[in-house]
Coordinates of C-alpha atoms and ligand atoms in Angstrom, one line a residue:
M1387 CA 0.0 0.0 0.0
D1388 CA 1.1 3.6 -0.8
V1389 CA 1.2 5.3 2.6
K1390 CA 0.0 8.9 2.3
Y1391 CA -0.9 9.7 5.9
I1392 CA 0.0 8.3 9.3
D1393 CA -2.4 8.5 12.2
T1394 CA 0.2 8.6 15.0
H1395 CA -2.1 8.0 17.9
T1396 CA -5.2 5.9 17.6
H1397 CA -7.0 3.0 19.3
L1398 CA -8.4 0.3 16.9
N1399 CA -7.2 -1.9 19.8
L1400 CA -10.1 -0.8 22.0
S1401 CA -13.5 -2.4 22.3
A1402 CA -15.2 0.3 20.3
F1403 CA -13.8 -1.4 17.2
T1404 CA -14.2 -5.1 18.2
A1405 CA -17.1 -5.7 15.9
D1406 CA -15.7 -4.2 12.7
V1407 CA -12.0 -3.6 13.0
D1408 CA -11.3 -5.5 9.8
E1409 CA -13.7 -3.2 7.9
V1410 CA -12.1 -0.1 9.4
A1411 CA -8.6 -1.4 8.7
R1412 CA -9.5 -1.9 5.1
Q1413 CA -11.0 1.6 4.8
C1414 CA -7.7 3.0 6.1
A1415 CA -5.7 1.0 3.6
D1416 CA -8.0 2.2 0.8
A1417 CA -7.4 5.8 1.9
G1418 CA -3.6 5.3 2.2
V1419 CA -3.7 5.8 5.9
A1420 CA -1.3 3.9 8.1
A1421 CA -2.0 4.0 11.9
I1422 CA -0.3 3.5 15.2
N1423 CA -2.5 1.8 17.8
V1424 CA -1.6 2.9 21.3
G1425 CA -1.9 0.5 24.3
T1426 CA -3.5 1.6 27.5
K1427 CA -2.7 -1.5 29.6
E1428 CA -1.5 -5.1 29.1
A1429 CA -4.6 -6.4 27.2
S1430 CA -4.9 -3.4 24.9
S1431 CA -1.1 -3.4 24.2
L1432 CA -1.3 -7.1 23.3
R1433 CA -4.2 -6.3 21.0
A1434 CA -2.3 -3.5 19.3
V1435 CA 0.6 -5.9 18.6
E1436 CA -1.9 -8.6 17.3
L1437 CA -3.4 -6.0 14.9
A1438 CA 0.0 -4.9 13.7
A1439 CA 0.9 -8.5 13.0
Q1440 CA -2.3 -8.9 11.0
Y1441 CA -2.1 -5.7 8.9
E1442 CA 0.9 -4.3 7.1
H1443 CA -0.3 -0.7 7.6
L1444 CA -0.9 -0.9 11.4
Y1445 CA 1.8 -0.4 14.1
A1446 CA 1.8 -0.6 17.9
I1447 CA 2.9 1.5 20.9
I1448 CA 2.7 -0.4 24.1
G1449 CA 2.3 0.7 27.7
L1450 CA 0.2 1.7 30.7
H1451 CA -2.1 4.8 30.6
P1452 CA -2.0 6.8 33.8
I1453 CA -5.7 6.3 34.4
Q1454 CA -5.1 2.5 34.3
T1455 CA -2.8 2.8 37.3
V1456 CA -5.7 3.6 39.6
P1457 CA -8.7 1.4 40.6
D1458 CA -11.5 4.0 39.9
N1459 CA -10.6 4.5 36.3
H1460 CA -13.0 5.2 33.4
D1461 CA -12.2 2.0 31.4
E1462 CA -14.6 1.6 28.5
D1463 CA -13.9 -2.1 28.6
G1464 CA -15.6 -2.6 32.0
E1465 CA -14.8 -2.4 35.7
G1466 CA -11.7 -0.4 36.3
M1467 CA -8.8 -2.4 37.7
A1468 CA -5.5 -0.8 38.7
E1469 CA -2.5 -2.3 36.9
V1470 CA 1.1 -2.1 38.0
F1471 CA 3.5 -1.6 35.2
N1472 CA 5.4 -4.8 34.6
P1473 CA 8.6 -4.1 32.6
D1474 CA 9.1 -7.8 31.8
F1475 CA 5.7 -8.1 30.1
Y1476 CA 6.3 -5.0 27.9
R1477 CA 10.0 -5.7 27.3
N1478 CA 9.0 -9.1 25.9
L1479 CA 6.2 -7.7 23.8
A1480 CA 8.5 -5.0 22.4
Q1481 CA 10.6 -7.7 20.7
N1482 CA 7.9 -7.5 18.0
K1483 CA 9.4 -5.3 15.2
K1484 CA 6.2 -3.4 14.7
V1485 CA 6.3 -2.0 18.2
V1486 CA 7.4 1.6 17.6
G1487 CA 7.1 3.2 21.0
I1488 CA 6.3 3.0 24.7
G1489 CA 3.1 4.6 26.2
E1490 CA 0.8 6.1 26.5
C1491 CA 2.2 7.2 29.8
G1492 CA 2.3 10.5 31.7
F1493 CA -0.1 12.2 34.2
D1494 CA -3.9 12.5 34.2
Y1495 CA -5.4 14.7 36.9
F1496 CA -8.9 14.8 35.3
H1497 CA -10.0 11.2 35.9
T1498 CA -8.0 10.4 39.0
A1499 CA -7.9 11.3 42.7
P1500 CA -5.1 13.7 43.9
N1501 CA -3.7 11.0 46.1
S1502 CA -2.9 8.9 43.0
Y1503 CA 0.0 11.1 41.9
A1504 CA 2.7 8.9 43.4
V1505 CA 1.4 5.7 41.7
Q1506 CA 1.1 7.6 38.4
E1507 CA 4.6 8.9 38.7
E1508 CA 6.0 5.5 39.5
A1509 CA 4.4 4.0 36.3
F1510 CA 5.5 6.9 34.2
I1511 CA 9.2 6.7 35.3
A1512 CA 9.2 2.9 34.9
Q1513 CA 8.1 3.4 31.3
I1514 CA 10.6 6.1 30.6
M1515 CA 13.3 3.7 31.9
L1516 CA 12.1 0.9 29.6
A1517 CA 12.0 3.3 26.6
N1518 CA 15.5 4.4 27.4
E1519 CA 16.7 0.7 27.5
L1520 CA 14.9 -0.3 24.3
K1521 CA 15.7 3.0 22.6
L1522 CA 12.1 3.5 21.6
P1523 CA 10.3 6.9 21.6
L1524 CA 7.7 7.7 24.3
M1525 CA 4.0 8.5 23.7
I1526 CA 2.9 11.0 26.4
H1527 CA -0.6 11.5 27.8
T1528 CA -1.4 14.7 29.7
R1529 CA -4.7 15.8 31.2
G1530 CA -5.1 18.7 33.6
P1531 CA -7.6 18.7 36.5
K1532 CA -11.3 19.5 36.1
P1533 CA -12.2 23.2 35.9
G1534 CA -11.9 24.9 39.3
Q1535 CA -9.7 22.1 40.7
T1536 CA -6.0 22.2 41.3
S1537 CA -3.4 19.6 40.3
P1538 CA -1.9 17.5 43.1
T1539 CA 1.5 19.3 42.6
G1540 CA 0.0 22.8 42.2
R1541 CA 1.7 23.0 38.8
S1542 CA 0.3 22.4 35.3
V1543 CA 0.2 18.8 34.1
Y1544 CA 2.5 20.0 31.2
E1545 CA 5.1 21.3 33.7
D1546 CA 4.9 18.0 35.7
V1547 CA 5.4 15.9 32.6
Y1548 CA 8.2 18.2 31.4
Q1549 CA 10.1 17.9 34.7
T1550 CA 9.8 14.1 34.7
L1551 CA 11.0 13.8 31.1
K1552 CA 13.8 16.2 31.7
Q1553 CA 15.1 14.2 34.6
Y1554 CA 14.8 10.7 33.2
A1555 CA 14.2 10.5 29.4
K1556 CA 17.0 9.8 27.0
V1557 CA 14.8 9.1 24.0
P1558 CA 12.5 11.3 21.8
F1559 CA 8.9 11.8 22.9
N1560 CA 5.6 13.1 21.6
V1561 CA 3.1 14.9 23.8
H1562 CA -0.2 13.7 22.3
F1563 CA -3.5 15.6 22.1
Y1564 CA -1.6 18.8 22.8
A1565 CA -3.6 21.4 24.7
G1566 CA -1.0 23.3 26.5
T1567 CA 0.4 26.8 26.0
I1568 CA 3.0 28.0 23.5
P1569 CA 5.8 28.5 26.1
E1570 CA 5.1 24.9 27.4
A1571 CA 5.4 23.6 23.9
E1572 CA 8.7 25.4 23.4
K1573 CA 10.1 23.7 26.5
F1574 CA 9.2 20.3 25.0
F1575 CA 10.7 21.2 21.6
A1576 CA 13.9 22.3 23.4
L1577 CA 14.0 18.9 25.1
G1578 CA 13.8 17.1 21.7
G1579 CA 10.1 16.4 21.8
T1580 CA 7.2 16.8 19.4
I1581 CA 3.5 17.5 19.9
S1582 CA 0.5 16.1 18.1
F1583 CA -3.0 17.4 17.3
T1584 CA -6.3 15.6 17.0
G1585 CA -9.6 16.4 15.2
V1586 CA -10.5 18.9 17.9
I1587 CA -8.5 21.5 15.9
T1588 CA -11.0 21.3 13.1
F1589 CA -13.8 22.8 15.3
A1590 CA -12.2 24.4 18.4
K1591 CA -10.7 27.9 17.6
A1592 CA -8.6 27.8 20.8
F1593 CA -6.0 25.6 19.0
E1594 CA -5.3 28.0 16.2
E1595 CA -2.6 29.9 17.9
I1596 CA -0.5 26.9 18.9
V1597 CA -1.0 25.2 15.5
M1598 CA 0.1 28.3 13.8
H1599 CA 3.2 28.7 16.1
A1600 CA 4.5 25.1 16.3
P1601 CA 7.1 24.4 13.6
L1602 CA 5.8 22.1 10.9
T1603 CA 8.7 19.7 11.4
L1604 CA 7.9 19.2 15.1
I1605 CA 4.2 18.2 14.9
H1606 CA 2.1 15.1 14.1
G1607 CA -1.5 14.5 13.0
E1608 CA -3.5 12.0 15.0
T1609 CA -7.2 11.1 15.6
D1610 CA -7.2 9.5 19.1
A1611 CA -10.0 7.4 17.6
P1612 CA -12.6 6.4 18.7
Y1613 CA -12.7 9.8 20.4
V1614 CA -13.2 13.3 18.9
A1615 CA -14.1 12.9 15.2
P1616 CA -13.0 15.9 13.2
A1617 CA -15.4 18.1 11.2
P1618 CA -17.2 17.2 8.9
H1619 CA -17.6 13.8 10.7
R1620 CA -18.5 15.2 14.2
G1621 CA -20.9 13.1 16.2
K1622 CA -19.8 9.9 14.5
R1623 CA -17.3 7.4 15.9
C1624 CA -13.8 8.7 15.0
E1625 CA -11.8 6.4 12.8
P1626 CA -8.1 6.7 11.7
W1627 CA -8.7 7.5 8.0
M1628 CA -10.3 10.8 9.3
V1629 CA -6.7 12.0 10.1
Q1630 CA -6.8 13.5 6.6
E1631 CA -9.0 16.2 8.0
V1632 CA -6.5 17.0 10.7
Y1633 CA -3.7 17.3 8.1
K1634 CA -5.9 19.6 6.0
K1635 CA -6.7 21.8 9.0
I1636 CA -3.1 22.2 9.9
A1637 CA -2.4 23.3 6.3
A1638 CA -5.4 25.8 6.5
I1639 CA -4.4 27.3 9.8
K1640 CA -0.7 27.7 8.7
G1641 CA -1.7 29.0 5.3
L1642 CA 0.4 26.3 3.6
D1643 CA -0.2 24.0 0.7
E1644 CA -2.0 20.8 1.7
E1645 CA 0.4 18.6 -0.3
E1646 CA 3.4 20.2 1.3
V1647 CA 2.0 19.7 4.8
R1648 CA 1.0 16.1 4.0
Q1649 CA 4.5 15.2 2.9
Q1650 CA 6.1 16.9 5.9
L1651 CA 3.8 15.3 8.4
L1652 CA 4.3 11.9 6.8
K1653 CA 8.1 12.5 7.0
N1654 CA 7.8 13.5 10.7
A1655 CA 5.9 10.4 11.6
K1656 CA 8.2 8.1 9.8
K1657 CA 11.3 9.7 11.4
Q1658 CA 9.8 9.7 15.0
Y1659 CA 8.7 6.0 14.8
G1660 CA 11.2 4.5 12.4
I1661 CA 8.4 3.5 10.0
Ligands
LIG759 ZN1 -5.1 7.8 23.4

């Protein structure tokens, strides 16, 4: 297949796609869209690797999402069970050549209680260590507290992630679903990181400034499917082939040629994940 786009962060490995994953994978292939399915815990990481083995245009990132480190998580696959990051499990799974990164890991203050910071941090650092050892890039999750609430550290989730990466990470990283400020993004860039944008930029004006400001060589397009379908597909289940709309919107906001943007984002994703 001739790859024209790469959805750098998606979840065909989750239960929202159990019934028709083959159909969606075929639609992606027809549209020239390759996709990286990101694990959230052991089962979904394993599933991402299975899909990558089955389809040439699918890849896997494996790891433990911060909300999966706590018992009261919002797991779409049922009752939330806290998992402890087991390096041996992931080290073994990473032997598969289509595993292109570790994550998604980081901090989530939205879905978790403030007293879970220590357990989230422990899982995050353990994943950074494994990524360093395997020389694989990190996929970073960040979510700040609910409006009106403060973070457990009193700092922004971006600052907390930044400090942890600065202290431990020796590999490239991507801050996915970026919703931070321009100065925070600049700190990530200075540390060798990239940021990625989802379909939310197609309908939320708040993202225009950061999309405009971020260098084209340091960003990625993603869908985070099944969440946040881009315009004009809003209200439907998000699917990886819709990443084309994210690419187009980046071009529109930056006032650049769509084809130039497509080629550069494709190059960025291939470089970051060794595809
Ligand atoms: Zn995700």
